[in-house]
Short mmCIF file of C-alpha atoms in Angstrom, two decimals:
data_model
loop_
_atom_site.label_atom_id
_atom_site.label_comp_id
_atom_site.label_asym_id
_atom_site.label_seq_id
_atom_site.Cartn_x
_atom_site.Cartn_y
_atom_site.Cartn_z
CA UNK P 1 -39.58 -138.87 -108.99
CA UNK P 2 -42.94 -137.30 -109.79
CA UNK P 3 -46.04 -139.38 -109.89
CA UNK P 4 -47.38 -138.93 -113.75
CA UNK P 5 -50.74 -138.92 -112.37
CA UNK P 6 -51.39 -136.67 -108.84
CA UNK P 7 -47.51 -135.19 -109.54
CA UNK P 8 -46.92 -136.42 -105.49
CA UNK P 9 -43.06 -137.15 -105.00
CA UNK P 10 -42.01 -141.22 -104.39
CA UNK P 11 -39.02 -142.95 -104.02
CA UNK P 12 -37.83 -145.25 -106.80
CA UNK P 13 -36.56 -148.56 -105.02
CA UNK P 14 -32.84 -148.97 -106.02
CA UNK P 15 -32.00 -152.12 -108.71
CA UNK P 16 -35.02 -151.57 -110.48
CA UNK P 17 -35.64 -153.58 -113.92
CA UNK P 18 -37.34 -152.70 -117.36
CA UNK P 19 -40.89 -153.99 -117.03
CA UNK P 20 -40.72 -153.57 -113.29
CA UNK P 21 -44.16 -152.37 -111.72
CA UNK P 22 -44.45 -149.09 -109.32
CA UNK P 23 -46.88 -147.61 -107.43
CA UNK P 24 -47.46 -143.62 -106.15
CA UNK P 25 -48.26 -144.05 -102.59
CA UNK P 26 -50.30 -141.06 -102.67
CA UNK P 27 -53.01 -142.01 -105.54
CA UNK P 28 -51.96 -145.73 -105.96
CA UNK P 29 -52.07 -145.35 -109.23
CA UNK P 30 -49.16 -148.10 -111.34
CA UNK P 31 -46.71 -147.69 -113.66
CA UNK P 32 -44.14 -149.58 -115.44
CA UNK P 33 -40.41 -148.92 -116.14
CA UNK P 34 -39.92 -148.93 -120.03
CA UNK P 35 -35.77 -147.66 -119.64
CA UNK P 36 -33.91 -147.55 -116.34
CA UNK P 37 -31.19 -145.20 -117.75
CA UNK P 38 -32.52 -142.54 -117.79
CA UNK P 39 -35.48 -143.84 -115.51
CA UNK P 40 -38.77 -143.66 -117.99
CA UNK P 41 -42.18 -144.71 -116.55
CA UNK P 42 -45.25 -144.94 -118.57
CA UNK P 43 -49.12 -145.43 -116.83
CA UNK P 44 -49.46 -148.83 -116.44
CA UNK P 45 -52.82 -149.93 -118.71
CA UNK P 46 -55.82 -151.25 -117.06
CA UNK P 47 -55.37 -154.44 -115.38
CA UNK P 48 -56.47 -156.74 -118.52
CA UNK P 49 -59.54 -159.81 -118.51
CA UNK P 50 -56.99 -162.88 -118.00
CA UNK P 51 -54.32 -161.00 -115.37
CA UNK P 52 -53.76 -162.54 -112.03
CA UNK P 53 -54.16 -165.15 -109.75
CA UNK A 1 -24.91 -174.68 -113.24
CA UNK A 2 -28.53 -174.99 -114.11
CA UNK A 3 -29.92 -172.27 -116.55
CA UNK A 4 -33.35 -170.79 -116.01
CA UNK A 5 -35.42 -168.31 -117.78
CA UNK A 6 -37.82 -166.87 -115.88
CA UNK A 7 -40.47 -165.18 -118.98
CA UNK A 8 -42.52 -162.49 -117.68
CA UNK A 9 -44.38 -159.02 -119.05
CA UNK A 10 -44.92 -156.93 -116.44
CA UNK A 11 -42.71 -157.69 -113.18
CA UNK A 12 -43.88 -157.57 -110.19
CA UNK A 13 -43.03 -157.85 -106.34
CA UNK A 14 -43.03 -161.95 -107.02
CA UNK A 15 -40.65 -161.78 -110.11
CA UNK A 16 -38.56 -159.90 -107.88
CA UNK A 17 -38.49 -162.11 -105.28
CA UNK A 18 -38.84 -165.21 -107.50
CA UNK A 19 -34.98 -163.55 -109.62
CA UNK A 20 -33.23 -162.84 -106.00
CA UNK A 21 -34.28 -166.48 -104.81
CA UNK A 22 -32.82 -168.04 -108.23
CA UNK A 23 -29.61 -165.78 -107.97
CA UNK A 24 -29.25 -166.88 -104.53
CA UNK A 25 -29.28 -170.62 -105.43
CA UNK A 26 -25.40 -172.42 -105.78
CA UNK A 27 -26.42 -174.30 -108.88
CA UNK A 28 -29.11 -171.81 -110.88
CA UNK A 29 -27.84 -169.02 -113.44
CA UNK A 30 -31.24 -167.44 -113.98
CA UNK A 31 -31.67 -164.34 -116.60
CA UNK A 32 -34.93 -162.79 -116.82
CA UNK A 33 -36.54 -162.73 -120.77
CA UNK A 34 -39.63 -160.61 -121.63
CA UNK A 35 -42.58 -162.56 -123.34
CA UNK A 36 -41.49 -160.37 -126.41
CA UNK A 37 -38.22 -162.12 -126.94
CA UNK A 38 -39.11 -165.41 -126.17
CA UNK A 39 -37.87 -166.63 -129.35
CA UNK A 40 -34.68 -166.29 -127.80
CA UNK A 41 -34.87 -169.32 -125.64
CA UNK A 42 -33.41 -172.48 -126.66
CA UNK A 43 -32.50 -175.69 -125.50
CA UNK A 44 -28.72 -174.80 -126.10
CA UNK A 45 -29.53 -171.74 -123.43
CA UNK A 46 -31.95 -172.94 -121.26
CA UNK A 47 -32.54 -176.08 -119.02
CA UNK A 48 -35.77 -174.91 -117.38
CA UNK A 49 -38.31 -172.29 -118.63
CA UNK A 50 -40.33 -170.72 -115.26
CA UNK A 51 -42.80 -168.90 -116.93
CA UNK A 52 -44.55 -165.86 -114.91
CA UNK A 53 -46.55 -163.71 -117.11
CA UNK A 54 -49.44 -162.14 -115.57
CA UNK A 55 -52.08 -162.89 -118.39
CA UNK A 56 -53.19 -166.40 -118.99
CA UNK A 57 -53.29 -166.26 -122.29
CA UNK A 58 -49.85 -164.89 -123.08
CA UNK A 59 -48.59 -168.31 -120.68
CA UNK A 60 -50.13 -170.44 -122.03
CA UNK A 61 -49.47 -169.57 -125.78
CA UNK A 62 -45.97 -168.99 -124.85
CA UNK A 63 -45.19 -171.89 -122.16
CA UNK A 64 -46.63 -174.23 -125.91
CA UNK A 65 -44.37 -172.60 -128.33
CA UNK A 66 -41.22 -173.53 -126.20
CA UNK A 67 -42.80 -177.09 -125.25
CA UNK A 68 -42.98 -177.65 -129.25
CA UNK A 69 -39.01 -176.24 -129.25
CA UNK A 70 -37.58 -178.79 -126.67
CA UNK A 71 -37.67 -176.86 -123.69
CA UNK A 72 -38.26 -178.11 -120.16
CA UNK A 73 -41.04 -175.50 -118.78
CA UNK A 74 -43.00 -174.58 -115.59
CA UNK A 75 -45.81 -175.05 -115.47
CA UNK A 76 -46.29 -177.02 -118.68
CA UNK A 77 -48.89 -175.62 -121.29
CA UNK A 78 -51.39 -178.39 -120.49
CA UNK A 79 -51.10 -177.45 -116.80
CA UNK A 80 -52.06 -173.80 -117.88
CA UNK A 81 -54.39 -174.36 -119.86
CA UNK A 82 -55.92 -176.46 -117.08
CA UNK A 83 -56.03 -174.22 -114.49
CA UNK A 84 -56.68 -170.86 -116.34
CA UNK A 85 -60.06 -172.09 -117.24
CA UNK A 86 -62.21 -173.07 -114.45
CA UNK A 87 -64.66 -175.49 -116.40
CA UNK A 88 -61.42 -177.33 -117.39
CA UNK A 89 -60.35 -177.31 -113.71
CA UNK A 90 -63.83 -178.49 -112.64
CA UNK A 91 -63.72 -181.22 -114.89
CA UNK A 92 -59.99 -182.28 -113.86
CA UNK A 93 -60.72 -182.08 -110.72
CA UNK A 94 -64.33 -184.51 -111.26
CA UNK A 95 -61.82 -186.88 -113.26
CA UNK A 96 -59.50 -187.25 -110.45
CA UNK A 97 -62.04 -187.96 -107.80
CA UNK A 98 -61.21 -184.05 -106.03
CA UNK A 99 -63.94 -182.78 -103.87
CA UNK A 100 -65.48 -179.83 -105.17
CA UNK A 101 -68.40 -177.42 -105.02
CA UNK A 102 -71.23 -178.83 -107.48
CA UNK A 103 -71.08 -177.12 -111.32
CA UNK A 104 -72.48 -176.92 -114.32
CA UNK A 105 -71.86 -175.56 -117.85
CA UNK A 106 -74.01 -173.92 -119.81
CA UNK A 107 -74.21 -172.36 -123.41
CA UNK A 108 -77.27 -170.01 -123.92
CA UNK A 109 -79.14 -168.40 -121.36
CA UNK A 110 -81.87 -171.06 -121.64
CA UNK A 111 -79.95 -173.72 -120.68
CA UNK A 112 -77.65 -171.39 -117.91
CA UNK A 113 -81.36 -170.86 -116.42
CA UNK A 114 -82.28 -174.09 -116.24
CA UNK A 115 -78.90 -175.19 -114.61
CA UNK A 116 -79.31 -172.63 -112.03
CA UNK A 117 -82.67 -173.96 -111.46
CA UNK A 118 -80.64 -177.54 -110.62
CA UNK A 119 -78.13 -175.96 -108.28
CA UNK A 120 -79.91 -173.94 -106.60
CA UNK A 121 -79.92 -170.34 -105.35
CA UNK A 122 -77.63 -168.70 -104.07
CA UNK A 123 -75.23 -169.54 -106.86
CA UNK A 124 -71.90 -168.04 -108.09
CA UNK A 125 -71.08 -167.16 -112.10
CA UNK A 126 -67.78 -167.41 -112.64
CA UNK A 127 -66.29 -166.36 -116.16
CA UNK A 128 -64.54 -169.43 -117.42
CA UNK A 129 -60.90 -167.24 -117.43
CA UNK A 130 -59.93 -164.78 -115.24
CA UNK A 131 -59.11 -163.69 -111.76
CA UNK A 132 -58.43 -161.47 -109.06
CA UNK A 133 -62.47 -162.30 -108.51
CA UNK A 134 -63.24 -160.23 -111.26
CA UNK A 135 -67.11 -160.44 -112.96
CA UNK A 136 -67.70 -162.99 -110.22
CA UNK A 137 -71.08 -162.92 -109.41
CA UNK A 138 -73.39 -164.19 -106.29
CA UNK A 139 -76.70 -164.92 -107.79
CA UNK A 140 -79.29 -164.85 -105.03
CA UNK A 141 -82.37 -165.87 -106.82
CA UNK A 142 -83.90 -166.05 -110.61
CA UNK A 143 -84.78 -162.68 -111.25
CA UNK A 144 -80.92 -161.51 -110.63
CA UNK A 145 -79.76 -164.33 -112.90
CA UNK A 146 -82.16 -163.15 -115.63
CA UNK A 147 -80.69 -160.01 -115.73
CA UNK A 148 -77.15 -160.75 -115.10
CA UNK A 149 -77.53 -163.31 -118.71
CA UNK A 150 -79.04 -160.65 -120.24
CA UNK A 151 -76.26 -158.52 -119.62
CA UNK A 152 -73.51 -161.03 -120.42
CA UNK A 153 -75.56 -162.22 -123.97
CA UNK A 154 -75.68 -158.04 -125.07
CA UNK A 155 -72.26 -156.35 -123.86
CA UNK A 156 -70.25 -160.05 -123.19
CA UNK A 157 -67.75 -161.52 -125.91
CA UNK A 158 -68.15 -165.05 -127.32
CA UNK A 159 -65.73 -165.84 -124.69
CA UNK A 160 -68.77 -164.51 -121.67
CA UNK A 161 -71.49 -166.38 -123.86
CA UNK A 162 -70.13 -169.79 -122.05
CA UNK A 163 -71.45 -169.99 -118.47
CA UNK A 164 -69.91 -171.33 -115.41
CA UNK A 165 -72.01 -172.22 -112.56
CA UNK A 166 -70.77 -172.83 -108.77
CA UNK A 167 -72.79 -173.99 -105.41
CA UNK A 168 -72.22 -171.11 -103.33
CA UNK A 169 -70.57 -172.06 -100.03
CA UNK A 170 -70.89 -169.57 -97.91
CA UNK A 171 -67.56 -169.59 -95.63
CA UNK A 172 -66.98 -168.29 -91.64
CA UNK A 173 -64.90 -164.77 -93.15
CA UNK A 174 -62.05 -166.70 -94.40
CA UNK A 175 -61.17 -169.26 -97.50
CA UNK A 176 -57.83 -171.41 -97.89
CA UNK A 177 -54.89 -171.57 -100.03
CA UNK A 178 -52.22 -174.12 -100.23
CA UNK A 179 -49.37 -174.02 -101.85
CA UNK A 180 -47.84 -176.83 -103.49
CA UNK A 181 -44.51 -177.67 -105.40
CA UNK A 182 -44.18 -181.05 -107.32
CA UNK A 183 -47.02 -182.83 -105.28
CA UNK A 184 -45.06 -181.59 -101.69
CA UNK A 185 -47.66 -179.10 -99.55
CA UNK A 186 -45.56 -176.39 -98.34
CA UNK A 187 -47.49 -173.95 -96.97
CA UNK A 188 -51.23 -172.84 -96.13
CA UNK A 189 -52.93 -169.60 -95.52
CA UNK A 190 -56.26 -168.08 -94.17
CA UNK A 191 -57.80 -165.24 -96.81
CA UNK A 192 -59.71 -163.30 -94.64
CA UNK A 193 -62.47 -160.32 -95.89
CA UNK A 194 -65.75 -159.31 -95.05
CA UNK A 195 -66.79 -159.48 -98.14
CA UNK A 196 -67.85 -163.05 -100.00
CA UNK A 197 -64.93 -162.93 -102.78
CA UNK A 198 -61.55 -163.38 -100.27
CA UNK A 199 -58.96 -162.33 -102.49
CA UNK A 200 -55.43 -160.41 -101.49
CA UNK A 201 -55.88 -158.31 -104.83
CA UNK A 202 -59.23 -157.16 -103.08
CA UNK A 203 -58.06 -156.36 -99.40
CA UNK A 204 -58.20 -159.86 -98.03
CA UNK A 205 -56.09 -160.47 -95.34
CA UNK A 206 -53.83 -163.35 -95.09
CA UNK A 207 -53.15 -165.65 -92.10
CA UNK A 208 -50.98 -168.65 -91.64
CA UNK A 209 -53.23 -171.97 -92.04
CA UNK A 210 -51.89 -175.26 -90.46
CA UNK A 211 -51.26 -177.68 -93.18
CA UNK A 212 -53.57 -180.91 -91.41
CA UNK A 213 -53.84 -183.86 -92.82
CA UNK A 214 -57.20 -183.38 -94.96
CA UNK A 215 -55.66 -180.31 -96.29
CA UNK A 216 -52.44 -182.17 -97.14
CA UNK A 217 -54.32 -184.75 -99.04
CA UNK A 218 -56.66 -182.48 -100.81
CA UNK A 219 -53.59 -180.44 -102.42
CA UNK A 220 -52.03 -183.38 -103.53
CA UNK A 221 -55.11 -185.34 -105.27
CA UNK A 222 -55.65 -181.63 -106.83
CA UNK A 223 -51.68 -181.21 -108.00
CA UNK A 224 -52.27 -184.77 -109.37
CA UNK A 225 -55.17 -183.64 -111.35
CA UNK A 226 -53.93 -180.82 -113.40
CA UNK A 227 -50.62 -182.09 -113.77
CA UNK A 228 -48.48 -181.28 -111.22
CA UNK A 229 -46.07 -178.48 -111.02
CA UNK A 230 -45.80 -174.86 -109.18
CA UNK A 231 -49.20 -174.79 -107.18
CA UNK A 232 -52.12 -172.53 -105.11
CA UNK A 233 -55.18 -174.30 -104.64
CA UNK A 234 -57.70 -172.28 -103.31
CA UNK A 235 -60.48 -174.25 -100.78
CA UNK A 236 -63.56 -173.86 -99.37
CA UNK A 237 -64.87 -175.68 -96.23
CA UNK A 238 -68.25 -177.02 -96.68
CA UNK A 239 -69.69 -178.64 -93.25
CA UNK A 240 -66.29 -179.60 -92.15
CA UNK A 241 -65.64 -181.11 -95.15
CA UNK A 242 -62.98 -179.21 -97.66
CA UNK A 243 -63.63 -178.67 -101.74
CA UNK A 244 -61.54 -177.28 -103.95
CA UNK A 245 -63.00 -174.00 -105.30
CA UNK A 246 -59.93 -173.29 -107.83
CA UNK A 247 -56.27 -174.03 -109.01
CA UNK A 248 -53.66 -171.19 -109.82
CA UNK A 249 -50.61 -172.20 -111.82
CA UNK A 250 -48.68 -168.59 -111.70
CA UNK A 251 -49.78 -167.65 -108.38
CA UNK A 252 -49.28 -164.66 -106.32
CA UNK A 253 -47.48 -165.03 -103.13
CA UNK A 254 -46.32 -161.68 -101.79
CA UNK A 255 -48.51 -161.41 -98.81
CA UNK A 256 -47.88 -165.31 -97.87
CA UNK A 257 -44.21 -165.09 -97.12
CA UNK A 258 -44.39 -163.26 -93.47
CA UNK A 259 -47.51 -164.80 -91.96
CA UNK A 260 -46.57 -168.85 -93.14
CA UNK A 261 -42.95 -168.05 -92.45
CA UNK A 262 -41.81 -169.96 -95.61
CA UNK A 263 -39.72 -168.60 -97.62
CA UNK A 264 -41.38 -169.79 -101.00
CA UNK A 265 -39.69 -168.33 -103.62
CA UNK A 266 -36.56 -170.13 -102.11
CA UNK A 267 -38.78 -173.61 -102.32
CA UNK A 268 -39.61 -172.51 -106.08
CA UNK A 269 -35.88 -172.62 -106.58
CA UNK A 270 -35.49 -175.90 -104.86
CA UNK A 271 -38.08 -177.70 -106.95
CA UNK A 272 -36.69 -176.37 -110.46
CA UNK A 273 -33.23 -177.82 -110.00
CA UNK A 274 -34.97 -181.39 -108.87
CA UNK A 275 -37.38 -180.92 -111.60
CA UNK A 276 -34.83 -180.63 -114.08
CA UNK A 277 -32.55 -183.31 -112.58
CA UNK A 278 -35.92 -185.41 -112.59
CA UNK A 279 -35.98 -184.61 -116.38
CA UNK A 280 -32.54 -185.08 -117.60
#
């Protein structure tokens, strides 16, 4: 697939679930999977105040 | 068979991990349920909520709503609530007798100035929530505090307008974690960066850590503090001596499964099913 940012080509992993995070390898930028069938990714928001640990 | 939900938003590489280790185990039928349709969980569906969302608040408002509807969760909302917010953890911790780095609290920039003055510079400003070292701050001396309050009374959020003061201890390149399930240490690691914050989400990297007999202790008296559960305590060593700088109750794991050897999410599994036999 295409990244949606730098357009650079990556490799889905296989078994991937709604929600699931992904990374371009070329401009690191994230994105989550909002459908698997047919594969939809949006640009995964700034990381928010209260995220992490 | 023993159902689990494991609630999440986002889902990342430890979801993924944490789902294959729960499919893996003989007795657990796990099913994955976004924080969206949470309302979906029951007791008549579900033995043992693991909840996993990435934003503190989300967990802890959710891991209370299914609390007040029977459920069995992990970590419980009091836990959560606990560790997301490090004054609460500070004064846990205090209450239980944990070592830690010397705080204070503060609630206008008078009084955060004056604290400061008592602890001593260099001093670390922590926002109360959050992570990932984010808006953590090394204050080396009185003029940089002044302006960092300034900044924090203008731009900050009610929420920034409560102040959270730390003894800065400066560390040899590397702080601790320990993981912990159910009051049992499991494993340890080394967080290693050249900067001051050692955190994986900032480049740290991790190293296996010995689990000795102070650290052992420390992990447990800190479990014991916030309530037990699904555990990282982060530590600092202070002249030989080790304090507990924070706790994490959803905590990140990726990077610790290679260096410690330990296959955690597999230990995760483990302590749900004796947490809910415990239970029932």
């Amino acid at each position: 697939m295409s990244c949606l940012v730098c357009g650079a080509q990556f490799q889905a992993p296989a078994n991937l679930i709604v929600h699931q995070v992904l990374s371009c390898n070329e401009c690191l930028s994230e994105f989550e999977v909002t459908d698997t069938e047919p594969l939809t990714l949006v640009e995964l928001p700034p990381n928010e105040e209260d995220w992490g640990q | 068979m023993v159902q689990v939900a494991l609630v999440h938003g986002i889902v990342r590489e430890e979801e993924r991990l944490l789902l294959n280790a729960l499919t893996q185990h003989p007795v657990i039928a796990p099913r994955l349920v976004h924080e969206s349709d949470q309302a979906q969980i029951t007791p008549d569906n579900t033995d043992c909520v693991l909840i996993r969302s990435v934003s503190h608040h989300h967990a802890r408002t959710i891991a209370f709503m299914l609390e007040r509807r029977g459920l069995l969760v992990v970590n419980p909302s009091q836990t959560i609530e606990l560790c997301g917010d490090k004054i609460r953890t500070a004064i846990a911790l205090e209450q239980g007798g944990v070592p830690q780095p010397r705080f204070r609290t503060a609630f206008s920039v008078d009084e955060a100035l004056r604290r400061m003055d008592e602890v001593g510079y260099p001093l670390v400003l922590k926002p109360p929530v959050g992570s990932w070292g984010r808006l953590l701050a090394k204050v080396n001396d009185r003029d940089a505090a002044e302006a960092l309050l300034e900044h924090k009374q203008v731009l900050g959020g009610p929420q920034h307008h409560v102040y959270f003061l730390q003894e800065y201890i400066p560390q040899a390149g590397h702080d601790i974690r320990v993981f912990i399930a159910g009051g049992t240490p499991l494993a340890a690691i080394e967080r290693h960066a050249d900067h001051w914050i050692n955190n994986t989400a900032r480049g740290a990297t991790v190293a296996n850590r010995p689990l000795d007999e102070g650290l052992r202790n420390l992990a447990i008296a800190a479990s014991a503090a916030v309530g037990g559960g699904l555990l990282a305590i982060d530590v600092l060593v202070s002249n030989g001596e080790y304090l507990v700088n924070e706790v994490n109750d959803r905590m990140e794991f990726k990077n610790s499964i290679a260096p410690t050897g330990v296959d955690l999410p597999q230990r995760v599994a483990e302590y749900l099913v004796q947490h809910v036999g415990v239970f029932v």
